[in-house]
Coordinates of C-alpha atoms and ligand atoms in Angstrom, one line a residue:
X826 CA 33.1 114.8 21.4
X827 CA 33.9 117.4 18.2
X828 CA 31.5 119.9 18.3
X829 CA 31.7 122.2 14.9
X830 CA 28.8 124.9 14.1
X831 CA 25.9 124.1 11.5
X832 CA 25.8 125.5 8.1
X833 CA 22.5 127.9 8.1
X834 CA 19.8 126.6 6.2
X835 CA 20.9 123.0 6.2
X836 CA 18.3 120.2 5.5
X837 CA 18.2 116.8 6.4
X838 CA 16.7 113.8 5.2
X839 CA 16.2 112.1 8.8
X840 CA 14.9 114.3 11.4
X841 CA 14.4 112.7 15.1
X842 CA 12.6 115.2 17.2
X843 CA 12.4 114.5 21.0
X844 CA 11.9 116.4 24.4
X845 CA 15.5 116.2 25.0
X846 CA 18.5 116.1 23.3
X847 CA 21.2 113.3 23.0
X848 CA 23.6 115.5 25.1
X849 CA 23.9 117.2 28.4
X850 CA 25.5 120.5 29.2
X851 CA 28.6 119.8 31.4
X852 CA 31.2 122.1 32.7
X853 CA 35.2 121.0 32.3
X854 CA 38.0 121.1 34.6
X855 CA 38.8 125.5 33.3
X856 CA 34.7 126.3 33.9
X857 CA 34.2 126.1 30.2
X858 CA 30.9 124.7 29.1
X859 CA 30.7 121.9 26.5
X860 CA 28.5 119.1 25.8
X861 CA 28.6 114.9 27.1
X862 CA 26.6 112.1 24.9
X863 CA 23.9 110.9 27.5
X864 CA 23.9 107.8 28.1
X865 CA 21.2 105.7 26.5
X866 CA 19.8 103.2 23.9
X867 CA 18.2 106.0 22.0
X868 CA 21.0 107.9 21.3
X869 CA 23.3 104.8 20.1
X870 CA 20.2 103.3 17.7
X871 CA 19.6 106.9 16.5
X872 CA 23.5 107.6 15.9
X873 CA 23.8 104.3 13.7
X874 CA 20.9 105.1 11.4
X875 CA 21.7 108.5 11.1
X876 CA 25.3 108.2 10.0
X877 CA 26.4 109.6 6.3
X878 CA 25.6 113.3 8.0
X879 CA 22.4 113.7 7.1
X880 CA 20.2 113.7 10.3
X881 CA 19.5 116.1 12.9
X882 CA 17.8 115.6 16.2
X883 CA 15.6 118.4 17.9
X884 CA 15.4 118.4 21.8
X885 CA 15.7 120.9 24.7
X886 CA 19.0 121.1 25.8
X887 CA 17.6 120.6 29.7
X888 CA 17.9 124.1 31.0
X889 CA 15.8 126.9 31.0
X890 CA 16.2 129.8 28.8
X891 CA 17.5 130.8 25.0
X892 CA 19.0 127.8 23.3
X893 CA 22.1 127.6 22.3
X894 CA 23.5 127.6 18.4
X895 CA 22.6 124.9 16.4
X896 CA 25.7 122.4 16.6
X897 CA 27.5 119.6 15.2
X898 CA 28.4 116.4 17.7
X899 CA 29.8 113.3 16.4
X900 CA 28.4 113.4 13.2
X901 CA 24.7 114.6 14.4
X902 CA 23.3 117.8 13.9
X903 CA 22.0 119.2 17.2
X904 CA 19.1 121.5 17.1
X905 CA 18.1 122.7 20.6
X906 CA 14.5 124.6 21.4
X907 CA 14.4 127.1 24.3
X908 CA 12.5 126.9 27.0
X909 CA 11.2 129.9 29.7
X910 CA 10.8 128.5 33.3
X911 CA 7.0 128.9 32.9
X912 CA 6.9 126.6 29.4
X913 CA 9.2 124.3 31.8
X914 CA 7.2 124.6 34.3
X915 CA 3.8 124.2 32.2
X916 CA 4.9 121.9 29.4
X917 CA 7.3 119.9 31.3
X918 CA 6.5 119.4 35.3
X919 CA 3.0 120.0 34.3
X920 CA 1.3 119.1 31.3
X921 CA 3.8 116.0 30.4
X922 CA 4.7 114.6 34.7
X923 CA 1.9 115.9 36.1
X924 CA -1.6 115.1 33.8
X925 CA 0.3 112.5 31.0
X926 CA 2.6 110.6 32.9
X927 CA -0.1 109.3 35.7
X928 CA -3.0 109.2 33.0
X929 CA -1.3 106.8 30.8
X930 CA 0.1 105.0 34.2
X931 CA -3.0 103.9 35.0
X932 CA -3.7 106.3 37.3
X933 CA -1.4 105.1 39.9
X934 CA -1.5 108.7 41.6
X935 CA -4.3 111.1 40.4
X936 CA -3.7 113.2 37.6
X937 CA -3.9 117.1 37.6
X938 CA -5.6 118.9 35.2
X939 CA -4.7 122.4 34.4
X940 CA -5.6 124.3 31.3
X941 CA -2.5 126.8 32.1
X942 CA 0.1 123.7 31.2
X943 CA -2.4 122.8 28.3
X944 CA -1.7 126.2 26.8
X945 CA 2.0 125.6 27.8
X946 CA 2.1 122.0 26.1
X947 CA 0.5 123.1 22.5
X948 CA 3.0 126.3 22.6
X949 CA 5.7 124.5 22.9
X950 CA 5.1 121.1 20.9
X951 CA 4.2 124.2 17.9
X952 CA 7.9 125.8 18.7
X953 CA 9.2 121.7 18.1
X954 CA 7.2 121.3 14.6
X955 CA 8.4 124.6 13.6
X956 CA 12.3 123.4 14.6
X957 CA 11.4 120.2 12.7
X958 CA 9.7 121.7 9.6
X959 CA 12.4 123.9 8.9
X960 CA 15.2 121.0 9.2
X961 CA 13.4 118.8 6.6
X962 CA 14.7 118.2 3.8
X963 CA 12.0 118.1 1.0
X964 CA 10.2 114.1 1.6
X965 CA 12.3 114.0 4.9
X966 CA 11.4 111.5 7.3
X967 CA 10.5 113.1 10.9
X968 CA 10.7 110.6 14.1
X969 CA 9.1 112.4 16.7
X970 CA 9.4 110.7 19.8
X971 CA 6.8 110.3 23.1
X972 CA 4.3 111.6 25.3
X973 CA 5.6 115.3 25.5
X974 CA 4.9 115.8 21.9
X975 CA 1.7 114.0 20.8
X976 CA 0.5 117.7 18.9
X977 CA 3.6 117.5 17.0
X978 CA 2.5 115.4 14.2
X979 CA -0.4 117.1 13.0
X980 CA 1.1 120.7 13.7
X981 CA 4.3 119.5 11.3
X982 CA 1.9 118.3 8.7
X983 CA 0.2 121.3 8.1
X984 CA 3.6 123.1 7.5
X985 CA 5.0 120.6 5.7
X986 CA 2.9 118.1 4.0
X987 CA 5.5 116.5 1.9
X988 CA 7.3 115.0 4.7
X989 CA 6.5 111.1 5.8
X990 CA 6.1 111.7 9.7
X991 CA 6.2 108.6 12.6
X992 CA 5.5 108.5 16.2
X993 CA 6.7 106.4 18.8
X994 CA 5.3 106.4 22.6
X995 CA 8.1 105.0 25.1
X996 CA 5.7 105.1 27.9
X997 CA 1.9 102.6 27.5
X998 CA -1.2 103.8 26.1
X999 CA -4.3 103.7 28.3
X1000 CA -7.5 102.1 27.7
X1001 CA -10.1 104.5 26.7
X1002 CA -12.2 104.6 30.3
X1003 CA -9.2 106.1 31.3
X1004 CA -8.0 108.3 28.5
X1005 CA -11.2 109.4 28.2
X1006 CA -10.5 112.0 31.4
X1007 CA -8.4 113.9 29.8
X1008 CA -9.9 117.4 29.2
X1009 CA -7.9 117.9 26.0
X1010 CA -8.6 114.6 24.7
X1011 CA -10.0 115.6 20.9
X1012 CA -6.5 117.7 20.5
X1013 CA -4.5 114.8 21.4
X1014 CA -5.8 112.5 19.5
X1015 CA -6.1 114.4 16.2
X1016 CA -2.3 115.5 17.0
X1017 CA -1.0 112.2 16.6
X1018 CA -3.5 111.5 13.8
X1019 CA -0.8 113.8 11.8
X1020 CA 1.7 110.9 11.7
X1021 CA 1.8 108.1 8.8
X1022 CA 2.3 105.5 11.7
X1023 CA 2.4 105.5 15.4
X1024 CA 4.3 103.5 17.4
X1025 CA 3.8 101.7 21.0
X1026 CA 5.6 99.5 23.2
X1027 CA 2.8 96.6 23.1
X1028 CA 0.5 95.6 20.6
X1029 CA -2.4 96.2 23.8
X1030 CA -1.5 100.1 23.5
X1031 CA -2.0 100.5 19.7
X1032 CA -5.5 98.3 20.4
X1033 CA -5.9 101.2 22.9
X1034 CA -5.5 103.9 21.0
X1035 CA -7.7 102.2 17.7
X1036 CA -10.2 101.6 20.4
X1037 CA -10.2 105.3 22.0
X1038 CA -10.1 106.8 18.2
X1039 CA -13.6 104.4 17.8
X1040 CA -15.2 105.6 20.7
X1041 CA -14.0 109.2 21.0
X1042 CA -13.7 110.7 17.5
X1043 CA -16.1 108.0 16.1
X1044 CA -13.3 107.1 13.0
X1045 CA -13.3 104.0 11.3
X1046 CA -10.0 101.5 11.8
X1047 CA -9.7 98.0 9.7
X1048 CA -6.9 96.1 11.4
X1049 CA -4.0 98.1 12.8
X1050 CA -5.1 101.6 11.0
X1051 CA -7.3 104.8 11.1
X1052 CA -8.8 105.8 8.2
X1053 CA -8.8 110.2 8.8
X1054 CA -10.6 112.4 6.4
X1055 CA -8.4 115.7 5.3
X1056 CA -9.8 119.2 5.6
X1057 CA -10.1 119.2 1.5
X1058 CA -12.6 116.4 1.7
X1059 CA -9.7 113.6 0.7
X1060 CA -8.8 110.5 3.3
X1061 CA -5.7 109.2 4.7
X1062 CA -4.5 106.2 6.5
X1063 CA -2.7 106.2 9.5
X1064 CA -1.3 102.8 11.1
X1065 CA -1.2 102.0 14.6
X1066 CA 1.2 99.2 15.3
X1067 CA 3.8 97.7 18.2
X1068 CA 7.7 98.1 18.6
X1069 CA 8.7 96.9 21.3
X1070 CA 12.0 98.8 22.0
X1071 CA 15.4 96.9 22.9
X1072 CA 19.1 98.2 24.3
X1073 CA 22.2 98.3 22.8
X1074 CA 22.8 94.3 24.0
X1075 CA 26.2 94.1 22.2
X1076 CA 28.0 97.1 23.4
X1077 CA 26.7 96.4 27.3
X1078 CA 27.4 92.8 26.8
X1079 CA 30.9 93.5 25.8
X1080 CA 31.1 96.5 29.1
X1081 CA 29.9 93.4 31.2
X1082 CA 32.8 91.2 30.3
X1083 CA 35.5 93.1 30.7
X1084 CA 37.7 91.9 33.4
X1085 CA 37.6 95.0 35.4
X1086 CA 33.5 94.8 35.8
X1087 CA 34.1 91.4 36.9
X1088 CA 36.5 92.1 39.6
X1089 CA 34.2 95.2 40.4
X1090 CA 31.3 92.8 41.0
X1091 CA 33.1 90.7 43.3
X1092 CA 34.0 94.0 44.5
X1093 CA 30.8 94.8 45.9
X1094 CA 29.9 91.5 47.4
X1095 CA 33.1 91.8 49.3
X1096 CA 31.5 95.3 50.4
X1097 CA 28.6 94.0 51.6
X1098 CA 30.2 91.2 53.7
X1099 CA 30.1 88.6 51.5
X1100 CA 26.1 87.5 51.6
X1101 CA 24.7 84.5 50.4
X1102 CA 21.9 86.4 48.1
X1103 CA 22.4 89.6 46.8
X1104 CA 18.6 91.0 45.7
X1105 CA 18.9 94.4 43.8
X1106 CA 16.8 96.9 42.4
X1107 CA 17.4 99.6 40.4
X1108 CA 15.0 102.4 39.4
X1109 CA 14.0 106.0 38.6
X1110 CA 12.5 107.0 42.0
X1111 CA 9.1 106.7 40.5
X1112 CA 5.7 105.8 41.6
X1113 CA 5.1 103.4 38.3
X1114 CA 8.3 101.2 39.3
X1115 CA 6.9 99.2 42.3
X1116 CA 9.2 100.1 44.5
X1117 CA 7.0 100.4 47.9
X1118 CA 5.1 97.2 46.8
X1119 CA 9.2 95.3 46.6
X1120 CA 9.8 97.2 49.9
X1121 CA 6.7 95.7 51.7
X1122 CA 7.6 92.3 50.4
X1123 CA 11.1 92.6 51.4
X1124 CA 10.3 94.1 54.8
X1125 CA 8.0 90.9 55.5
X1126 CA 10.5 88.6 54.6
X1127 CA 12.4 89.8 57.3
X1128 CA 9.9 90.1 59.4
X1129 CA 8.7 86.3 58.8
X1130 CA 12.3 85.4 58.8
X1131 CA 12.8 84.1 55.7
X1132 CA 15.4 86.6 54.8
X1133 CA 17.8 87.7 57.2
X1134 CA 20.9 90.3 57.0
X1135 CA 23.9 89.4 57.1
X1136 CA 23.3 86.2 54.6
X1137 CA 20.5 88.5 52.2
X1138 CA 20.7 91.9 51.8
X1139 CA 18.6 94.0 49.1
X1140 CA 20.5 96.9 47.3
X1141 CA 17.9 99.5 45.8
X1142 CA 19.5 102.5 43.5
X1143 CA 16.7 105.0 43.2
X1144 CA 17.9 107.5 40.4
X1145 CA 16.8 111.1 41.4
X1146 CA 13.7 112.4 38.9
X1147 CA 11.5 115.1 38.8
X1148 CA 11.9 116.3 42.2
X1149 CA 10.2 119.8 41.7
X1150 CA 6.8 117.1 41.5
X1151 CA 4.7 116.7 44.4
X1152 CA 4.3 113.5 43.9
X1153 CA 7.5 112.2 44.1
X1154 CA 8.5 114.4 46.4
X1155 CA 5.9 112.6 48.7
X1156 CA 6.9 109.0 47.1
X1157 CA 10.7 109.9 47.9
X1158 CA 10.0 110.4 51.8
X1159 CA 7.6 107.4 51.7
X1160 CA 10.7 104.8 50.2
X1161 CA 13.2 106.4 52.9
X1162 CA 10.4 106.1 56.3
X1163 CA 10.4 102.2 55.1
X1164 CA 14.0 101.6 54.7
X1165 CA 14.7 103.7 57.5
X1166 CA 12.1 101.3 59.7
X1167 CA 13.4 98.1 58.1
X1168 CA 17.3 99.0 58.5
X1169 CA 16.1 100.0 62.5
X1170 CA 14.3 96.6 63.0
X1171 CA 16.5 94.5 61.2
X1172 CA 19.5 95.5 60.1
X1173 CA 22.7 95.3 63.1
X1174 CA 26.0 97.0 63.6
X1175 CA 27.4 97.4 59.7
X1176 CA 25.0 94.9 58.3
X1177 CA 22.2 97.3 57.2
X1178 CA 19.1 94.9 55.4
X1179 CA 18.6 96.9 52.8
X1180 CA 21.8 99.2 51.1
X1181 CA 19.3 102.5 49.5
X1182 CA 21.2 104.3 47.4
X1183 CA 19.7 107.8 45.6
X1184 CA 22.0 108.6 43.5
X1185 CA 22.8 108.3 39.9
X1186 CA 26.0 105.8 38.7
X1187 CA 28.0 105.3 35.2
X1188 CA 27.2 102.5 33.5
X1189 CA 29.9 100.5 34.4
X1190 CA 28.8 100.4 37.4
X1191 CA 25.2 99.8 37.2
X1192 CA 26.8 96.8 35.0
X1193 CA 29.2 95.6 38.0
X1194 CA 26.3 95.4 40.1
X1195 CA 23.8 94.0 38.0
X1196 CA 27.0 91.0 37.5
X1197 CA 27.2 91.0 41.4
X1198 CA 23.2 90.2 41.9
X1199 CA 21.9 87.1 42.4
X1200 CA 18.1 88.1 42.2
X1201 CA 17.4 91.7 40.0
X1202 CA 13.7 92.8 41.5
X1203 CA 11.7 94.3 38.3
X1204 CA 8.6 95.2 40.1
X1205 CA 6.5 97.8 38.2
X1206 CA 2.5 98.8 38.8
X1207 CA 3.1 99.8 35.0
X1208 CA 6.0 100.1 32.9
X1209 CA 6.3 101.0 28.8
X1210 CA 9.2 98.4 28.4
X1211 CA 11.5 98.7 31.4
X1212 CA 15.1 98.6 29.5
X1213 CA 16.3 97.4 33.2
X1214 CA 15.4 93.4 32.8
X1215 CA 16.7 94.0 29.4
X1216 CA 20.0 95.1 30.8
X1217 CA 20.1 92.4 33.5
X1218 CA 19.7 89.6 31.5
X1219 CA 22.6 90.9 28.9
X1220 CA 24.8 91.6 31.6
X1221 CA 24.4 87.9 32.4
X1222 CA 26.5 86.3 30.3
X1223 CA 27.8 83.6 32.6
X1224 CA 24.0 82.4 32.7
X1225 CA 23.8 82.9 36.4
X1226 CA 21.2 85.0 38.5
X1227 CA 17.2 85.1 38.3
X1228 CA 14.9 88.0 36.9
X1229 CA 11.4 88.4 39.2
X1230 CA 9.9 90.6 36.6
X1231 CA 5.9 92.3 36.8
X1232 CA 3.6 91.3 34.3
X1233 CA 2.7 95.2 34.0
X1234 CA 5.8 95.6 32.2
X1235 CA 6.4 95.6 28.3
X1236 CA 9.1 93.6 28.7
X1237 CA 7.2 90.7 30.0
X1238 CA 5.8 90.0 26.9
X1239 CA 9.4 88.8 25.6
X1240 CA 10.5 88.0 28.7
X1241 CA 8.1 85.2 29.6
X1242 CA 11.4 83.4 30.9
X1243 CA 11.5 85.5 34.2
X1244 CA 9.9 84.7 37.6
X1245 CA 6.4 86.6 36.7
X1246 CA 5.0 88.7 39.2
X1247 CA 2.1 90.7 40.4
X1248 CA 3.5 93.6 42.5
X1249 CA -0.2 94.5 44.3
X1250 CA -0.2 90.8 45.6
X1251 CA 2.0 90.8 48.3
X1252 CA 1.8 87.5 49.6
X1253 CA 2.4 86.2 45.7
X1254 CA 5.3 88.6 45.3
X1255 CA 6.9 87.2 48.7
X1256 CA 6.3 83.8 47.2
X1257 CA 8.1 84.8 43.5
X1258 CA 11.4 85.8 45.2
X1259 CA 11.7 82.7 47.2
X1260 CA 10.8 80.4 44.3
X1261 CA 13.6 83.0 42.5
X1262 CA 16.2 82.3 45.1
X1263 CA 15.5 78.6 45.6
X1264 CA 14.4 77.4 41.9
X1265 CA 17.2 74.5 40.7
X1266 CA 20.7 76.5 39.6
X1267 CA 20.9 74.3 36.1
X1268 CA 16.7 75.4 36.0
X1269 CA 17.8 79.5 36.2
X1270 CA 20.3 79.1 33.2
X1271 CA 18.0 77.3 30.9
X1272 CA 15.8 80.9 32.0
X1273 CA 18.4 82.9 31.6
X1274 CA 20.0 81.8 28.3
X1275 CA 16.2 81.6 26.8
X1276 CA 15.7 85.5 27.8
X1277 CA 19.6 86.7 26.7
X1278 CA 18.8 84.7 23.4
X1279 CA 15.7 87.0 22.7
X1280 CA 17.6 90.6 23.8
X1281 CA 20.6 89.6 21.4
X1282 CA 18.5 88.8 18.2
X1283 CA 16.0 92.1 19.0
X1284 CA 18.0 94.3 19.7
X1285 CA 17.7 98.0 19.3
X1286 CA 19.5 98.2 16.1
X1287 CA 16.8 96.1 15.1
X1288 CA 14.3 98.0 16.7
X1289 CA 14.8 101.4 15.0
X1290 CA 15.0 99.3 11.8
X1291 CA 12.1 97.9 12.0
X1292 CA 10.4 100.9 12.9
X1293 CA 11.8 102.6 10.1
X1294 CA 11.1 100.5 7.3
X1295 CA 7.7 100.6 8.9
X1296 CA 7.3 103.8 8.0
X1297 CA 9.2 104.0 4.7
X1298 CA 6.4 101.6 3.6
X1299 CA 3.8 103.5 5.6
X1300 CA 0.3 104.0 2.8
X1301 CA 1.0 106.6 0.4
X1302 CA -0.8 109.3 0.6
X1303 CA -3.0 109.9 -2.2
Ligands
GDG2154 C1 10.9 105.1 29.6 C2 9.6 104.2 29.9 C3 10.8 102.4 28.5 C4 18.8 104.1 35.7 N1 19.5 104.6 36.8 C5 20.8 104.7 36.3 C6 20.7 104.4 34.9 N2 19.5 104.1 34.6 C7 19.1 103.7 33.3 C8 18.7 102.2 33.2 C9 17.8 102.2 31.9 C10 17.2 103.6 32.0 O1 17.9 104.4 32.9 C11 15.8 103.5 32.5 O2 15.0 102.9 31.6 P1 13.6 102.2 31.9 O3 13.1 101.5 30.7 O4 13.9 101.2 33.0 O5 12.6 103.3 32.5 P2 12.2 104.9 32.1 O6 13.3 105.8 32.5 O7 10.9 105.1 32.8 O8 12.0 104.9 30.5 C12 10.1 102.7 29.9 C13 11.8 103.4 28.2 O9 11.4 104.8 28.3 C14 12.4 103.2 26.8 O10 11.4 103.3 25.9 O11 11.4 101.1 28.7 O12 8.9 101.9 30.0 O13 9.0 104.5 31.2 O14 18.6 102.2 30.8 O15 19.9 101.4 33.1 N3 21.8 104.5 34.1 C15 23.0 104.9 34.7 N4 23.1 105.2 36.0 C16 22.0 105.1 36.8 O16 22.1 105.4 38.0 N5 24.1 105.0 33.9

């Protein structure tokens, strides 16, 4: 990537502000650092409607301390925000994974409230608006992006109230029972209330949130918007709507059919001897994916001898994340005890029953083995989106292979196509993977092309458009 220094006092018309940036700090081959595009859909939606050179994107770079120079990479302007330990420690581990992160995951695990990372989340969401409200150019657009920044858009409104300002949550939007825990619930609220239009994953979140900005702050909403009454006595509109967010489905489609993925795939069947069905997950080791609940389900299989290694074998990658957390900490040693007892009881000389992988892969990989899968296990307790069935299905081009998807997922509400799923019945889940591995071949590809058809034509091109436009054509203020 070309990295070239910003011209001081720059502004730009497009301003995407998120916890992190696009790009990780790496170190090459002679110890000098320099700076990787992370892989994502984000990035690639954000670099195509930024192109012409005139957006920026505010993040932390990732690692504690004084950030580095404003920069140039590939044509985006990279403005990083530094972070002490303790703001890490407060804003990040705390405030964001600790209290937000289980709140708005329906409690799954309890979450912790401390008012030290409350402190810690408005000081640093402030040092974000300050990044962004500098960088606008005068009526920029600012995308501020998810859960770690939901003070941001009231905090850039009063320092800049020319700008047109949107909000997108990646992650769902609790029902008000639930939000209405949160200690710090007023501040929240009223910080989003500083956008022009907030976006969620499913049209059920933005109901949530209308419904919690009813109950909680008493405000008035007619159809998908708030109506919020300024300091100087004037009103304002602010719409709540859904986007539900997409990949990039042409560049992975295009990774998937290379010739080299494909001999990969059949690669990795060879490696694992050649089985009959190849199940595979393939999540962030986190207690909202499901993957105990697939774990149990799988580990009863065996037991009732439905499934049996060497013909089946499960493959489950479990990116590492946020392992400084207690709670995943405790999840982490909870996924191994169970693969450890199932591989005992089950698995023979070589033939392990399930493969567990924690480790991270490139994408060319995760596509080989998403090609080399014959039943992709998308189990989540609650999920924004989950970009993984998204992937799965693209990566199907030859029509083969069957999603078992939960219906606590955003995607399910596209992907109706799947084997649906409720990962907290056990005996139902069992019952969705063997209706996934025995359902009629010609019966999977009518399911499969149905579900590619709807990634292709929504894709996240489409997505960030949409969203965009959205806000373009947000109310006017008066
Ligand atoms: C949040 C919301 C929402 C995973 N392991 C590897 C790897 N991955 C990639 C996947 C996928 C991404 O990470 C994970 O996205 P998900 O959507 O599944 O889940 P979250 O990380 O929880 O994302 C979620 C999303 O934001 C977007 O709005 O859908 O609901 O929770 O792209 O493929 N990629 C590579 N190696 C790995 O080992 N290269």
């Amino acid at each position: 990537m070309t990295i070239e220094p910003t011209p001081d006092q720059a502004t730009y018309d497009l301003v995407v502000v998120a916890n992190r940036l696009p790009v990780d700090r790496t170190t090459d081959a002679e110890g000098n650092e320099t700076w990787q595009q992370s892989p994502g859909g984000l990035v690639t939606a954000m670099q195509s409607v930024m192109t012409g050179g005139d957006g920026a994107w505010v993040g932390w770079s990732g690692d504690p301390g004084e950030a580095p120079e404003p920069f140039d990479a590939d044509g985006l302007h990279l403005h990083a925000v530094g972070l002490t330990r303790q703001e890490i420690e407060d804003h990040y581990e705390g405030m964001s994974n600790d209290t937000l992160w289980p709140l708005y995951h329906d409690v799954i695990v309890p979450p912790r409230f401390r008012r030290r990372w409350f402190d810690g989340y408005r000081t640093v969401n402030r040092r974000f608006a300050q990044a962004a409200a500098r960088l606008a150019a005068p009526g920029a657009t600012v995308w501020v992006h998810d859960y770690q920044l939901q003070l941001v858009p009231a905090m850039l409104r009063a320092l800049r109230p020319d700008v047109r300002i949107g909000w997108f949550n990646h992650i769902p939007f609790p029902p008000v029972e639930l939000f209405a825990q949160l200690p710090w619930r007023r501040a929240i609220i009223e910080g989003l209330l500083g956008a022009d239009l907030l976006g969620f994953q499913r049209r059920a979140d933005a109901e949530n949130f209308l419904r919690v900005c009813r109950r909680l702050l008493a405000l008035q909403t007619r159809g998908d918007t708030v109506t919020v009454r300024n300091h100087d006595g004037g009103e304002r509109v602010v719409r709540a709507t859904s986007f539900p967010i997409s990949i990039d489905s042409a560049g992975l489609e295009e990774l998937a059919r290379r010739p080299e993925t494909l001999e990969r795939a059949r690669q990795i069947r060879r490696d694992l001897g050649d089985p009959d069905i190849v199940l595979l997950g393939v999540d962030r080791l986190d207690y909202t994916k499901g993957i105990r609940h697939r774990l149990k389900a799988y580990e009863e299989l065996l037991a009732d001898g439905v499934l049996a290694p060497p013909k089946a074998v499960l493959v489950q990658v479990a990116t590492p994340s946020r392992e400084r957390v207690q709670a995943y900490q405790q999840l982490r040693e909870q996924v191994e005890v169970t693969v450890g007892r199932a591989n005992g009881d089950y698995g023979q000389l070589g033939q392990p029953a399930i493969h567990y992988l924690h480790q991270s892969f490139p994408r060319e990989e995760m596509a080989a083995m998403f090609l080399a899968a014959d039943v992709m296990l998308v189990t989540p307790l609650r999920d924004g989106m989950n970009l993984v069935a998204k992937e799965y299905v693209t990566c199907r081009y030859d029509q083969g292979g069957a999603l078992v998807l939960s219906e606590f997922t955003g995607a399910s509400g596209e992907l109706d196509r799947a084997f649906i799923c409720n990962p907290h019945d056990i005996d139902g889940l069992k019952l969705t993977i063997r209706e996934a591995i025995d359902t009629d071949p010609r019966e999977k590809s009518r399911r499969m092309r149905t579900m590619r058809r709807r990634v292709r034509e929504y894709d996240v091109q489409r997505w960030a458009d949409h969203f965009l436009q959205a806000l373009a054509a947000a109310p006017e203020r008066p």
